[in-house]
Amino acid sequence: MIQSLNLGQTAPANMLQTKPTQQKTPAELTQSFGQYLQTALDSVSAQEKNVHKLNDQYLVGQVDVTKVLIASEQAQLSLQFTSQIRNKVVEAYQEIMRMQI
């Protein structure tokens, strides 16, 4: 069974109850993007904590090994995904810094 990665609560763009993007200041846009990233990182951290909890439960015989393996693989994939996003953001920043004005 494959479960989707939940990086935070999202809503379709047409259902968001916010000001149009044209009226937002750059500071507001940066803050909302920062909040989205923080939510995503918190989700990855929660998955890692869940793996540790399941591993402890497995050691005392309360959880089946398959649940531990599935949770472990999900956490690993989430961490790899987060690392790749970080790499792309750093790469984009470096490319911007190389631009000549």
PDB file of C-alpha atoms in Angstrom:
ATOM      1  CA  MET A   1       0.000   0.000   0.000  1.00  0.00           C
ATOM      2  CA  ILE A   2       1.442   3.364  -0.996  1.00  0.00           C
ATOM      3  CA  GLN A   3       0.431   6.423   0.951  1.00  0.00           C
ATOM      4  CA  SER A   4       0.873   9.921  -0.368  1.00  0.00           C
ATOM      5  CA  LEU A   5       3.295  12.316   1.268  1.00  0.00           C
ATOM      6  CA  ASN A   6       1.415  14.983   3.161  1.00  0.00           C
ATOM      7  CA  LEU A   7       3.464  18.173   3.232  1.00  0.00           C
ATOM      8  CA  GLY A   8       0.830  20.164   5.026  1.00  0.00           C
ATOM      9  CA  GLN A   9      -2.724  21.150   4.470  1.00  0.00           C
ATOM     10  CA  THR A  10      -3.343  22.554   1.029  1.00  0.00           C
ATOM     11  CA  ALA A  11      -6.416  23.805  -0.711  1.00  0.00           C
ATOM     12  CA  PRO A  12      -7.134  24.352  -4.376  1.00  0.00           C
ATOM     13  CA  ALA A  13      -6.018  27.791  -5.509  1.00  0.00           C
ATOM     14  CA  ASN A  14      -9.548  28.934  -6.286  1.00  0.00           C
ATOM     15  CA  MET A  15     -10.750  28.053  -2.780  1.00  0.00           C
ATOM     16  CA  LEU A  16      -8.171  30.057  -0.828  1.00  0.00           C
ATOM     17  CA  GLN A  17      -9.711  32.944   1.054  1.00  0.00           C
ATOM     18  CA  THR A  18      -6.880  35.448   0.678  1.00  0.00           C
ATOM     19  CA  LYS A  19      -6.165  38.618  -1.186  1.00  0.00           C
ATOM     20  CA  PRO A  20      -5.272  38.238  -4.857  1.00  0.00           C
ATOM     21  CA  THR A  21      -1.567  37.749  -5.463  1.00  0.00           C
ATOM     22  CA  GLN A  22      -1.342  41.126  -7.199  1.00  0.00           C
ATOM     23  CA  GLN A  23      -2.241  42.945  -3.975  1.00  0.00           C
ATOM     24  CA  LYS A  24       0.210  41.109  -1.725  1.00  0.00           C
ATOM     25  CA  THR A  25       3.511  42.675  -0.869  1.00  0.00           C
ATOM     26  CA  PRO A  26       6.753  40.756  -1.415  1.00  0.00           C
ATOM     27  CA  ALA A  27       7.126  40.439   2.360  1.00  0.00           C
ATOM     28  CA  GLU A  28       3.711  38.757   2.626  1.00  0.00           C
ATOM     29  CA  LEU A  29       4.524  36.352  -0.207  1.00  0.00           C
ATOM     30  CA  THR A  30       7.862  35.479   1.356  1.00  0.00           C
ATOM     31  CA  GLN A  31       6.208  34.876   4.708  1.00  0.00           C
ATOM     32  CA  SER A  32       3.558  32.534   3.254  1.00  0.00           C
ATOM     33  CA  PHE A  33       6.222  30.593   1.318  1.00  0.00           C
ATOM     34  CA  GLY A  34       8.293  30.366   4.480  1.00  0.00           C
ATOM     35  CA  GLN A  35       5.296  29.033   6.385  1.00  0.00           C
ATOM     36  CA  TYR A  36       4.726  26.413   3.688  1.00  0.00           C
ATOM     37  CA  LEU A  37       8.350  25.284   3.918  1.00  0.00           C
ATOM     38  CA  GLN A  38       8.170  25.182   7.715  1.00  0.00           C
ATOM     39  CA  THR A  39       5.044  23.018   7.529  1.00  0.00           C
ATOM     40  CA  ALA A  40       6.784  20.661   5.111  1.00  0.00           C
ATOM     41  CA  LEU A  41       9.843  20.357   7.365  1.00  0.00           C
ATOM     42  CA  ASP A  42       7.642  19.745  10.383  1.00  0.00           C
ATOM     43  CA  SER A  43       5.908  16.945   8.479  1.00  0.00           C
ATOM     44  CA  VAL A  44       9.237  15.277   7.667  1.00  0.00           C
ATOM     45  CA  SER A  45      10.290  15.612  11.300  1.00  0.00           C
ATOM     46  CA  ALA A  46       7.009  14.073  12.464  1.00  0.00           C
ATOM     47  CA  GLN A  47       7.527  11.112  10.140  1.00  0.00           C
ATOM     48  CA  GLU A  48      11.001  10.555  11.568  1.00  0.00           C
ATOM     49  CA  LYS A  49       9.645  10.665  15.121  1.00  0.00           C
ATOM     50  CA  ASN A  50       6.947   8.176  14.112  1.00  0.00           C
ATOM     51  CA  VAL A  51       9.622   5.774  12.837  1.00  0.00           C
ATOM     52  CA  HIS A  52      11.471   5.983  16.143  1.00  0.00           C
ATOM     53  CA  LYS A  53       8.240   5.338  18.050  1.00  0.00           C
ATOM     54  CA  LEU A  54       7.334   2.350  15.854  1.00  0.00           C
ATOM     55  CA  ASN A  55      10.858   0.986  16.164  1.00  0.00           C
ATOM     56  CA  ASP A  56      10.618   1.123  19.958  1.00  0.00           C
ATOM     57  CA  GLN A  57       7.229  -0.597  19.836  1.00  0.00           C
ATOM     58  CA  TYR A  58       8.659  -3.280  17.549  1.00  0.00           C
ATOM     59  CA  LEU A  59      11.472  -3.984  19.997  1.00  0.00           C
ATOM     60  CA  VAL A  60       8.944  -4.768  22.737  1.00  0.00           C
ATOM     61  CA  GLY A  61       6.774  -6.824  20.358  1.00  0.00           C
ATOM     62  CA  GLN A  62       3.799  -4.484  19.948  1.00  0.00           C
ATOM     63  CA  VAL A  63       4.141  -3.725  16.220  1.00  0.00           C
ATOM     64  CA  ASP A  64       4.713  -5.875  13.158  1.00  0.00           C
ATOM     65  CA  VAL A  65       8.000  -5.438  11.299  1.00  0.00           C
ATOM     66  CA  THR A  66       6.214  -4.490   8.068  1.00  0.00           C
ATOM     67  CA  LYS A  67       4.751  -1.362   9.656  1.00  0.00           C
ATOM     68  CA  VAL A  68       8.214  -0.342  10.826  1.00  0.00           C
ATOM     69  CA  LEU A  69       9.702  -0.921   7.386  1.00  0.00           C
ATOM     70  CA  ILE A  70       6.950   1.002   5.611  1.00  0.00           C
ATOM     71  CA  ALA A  71       7.197   3.963   7.987  1.00  0.00           C
ATOM     72  CA  SER A  72      10.979   3.901   7.692  1.00  0.00           C
ATOM     73  CA  GLU A  73      10.869   3.926   3.901  1.00  0.00           C
ATOM     74  CA  GLN A  74       8.341   6.767   3.866  1.00  0.00           C
ATOM     75  CA  ALA A  75      10.505   8.835   6.174  1.00  0.00           C
ATOM     76  CA  GLN A  76      13.573   8.114   4.072  1.00  0.00           C
ATOM     77  CA  LEU A  77      11.801   9.147   0.865  1.00  0.00           C
ATOM     78  CA  SER A  78      10.506  12.316   2.513  1.00  0.00           C
ATOM     79  CA  LEU A  79      13.994  13.222   3.663  1.00  0.00           C
ATOM     80  CA  GLN A  80      15.439  12.567   0.201  1.00  0.00           C
ATOM     81  CA  PHE A  81      12.696  14.684  -1.362  1.00  0.00           C
ATOM     82  CA  THR A  82      13.397  17.506   1.083  1.00  0.00           C
ATOM     83  CA  SER A  83      17.125  17.298   0.365  1.00  0.00           C
ATOM     84  CA  GLN A  84      16.515  17.495  -3.376  1.00  0.00           C
ATOM     85  CA  ILE A  85      14.292  20.545  -2.934  1.00  0.00           C
ATOM     86  CA  ARG A  86      17.001  22.185  -0.823  1.00  0.00           C
ATOM     87  CA  ASN A  87      19.583  21.413  -3.499  1.00  0.00           C
ATOM     88  CA  LYS A  88      17.407  22.951  -6.213  1.00  0.00           C
ATOM     89  CA  VAL A  89      16.788  26.080  -4.144  1.00  0.00           C
ATOM     90  CA  VAL A  90      20.520  26.512  -3.470  1.00  0.00           C
ATOM     91  CA  GLU A  91      21.266  25.921  -7.140  1.00  0.00           C
ATOM     92  CA  ALA A  92      18.692  28.534  -8.174  1.00  0.00           C
ATOM     93  CA  TYR A  93      20.108  31.025  -5.671  1.00  0.00           C
ATOM     94  CA  GLN A  94      23.636  30.470  -6.985  1.00  0.00           C
ATOM     95  CA  GLU A  95      22.432  30.944 -10.551  1.00  0.00           C
ATOM     96  CA  ILE A  96      20.761  34.227  -9.623  1.00  0.00           C
ATOM     97  CA  MET A  97      23.929  35.404  -7.894  1.00  0.00           C
ATOM     98  CA  ARG A  98      25.948  34.670 -11.075  1.00  0.00           C
ATOM     99  CA  MET A  99      23.711  36.906 -13.179  1.00  0.00           C
ATOM    100  CA  GLN A 100      25.210  40.173 -14.253  1.00  0.00           C
ATOM    101  CA  ILE A 101      23.153  43.310 -14.054  1.00  0.00           C
TER     102      ILE A 101
END
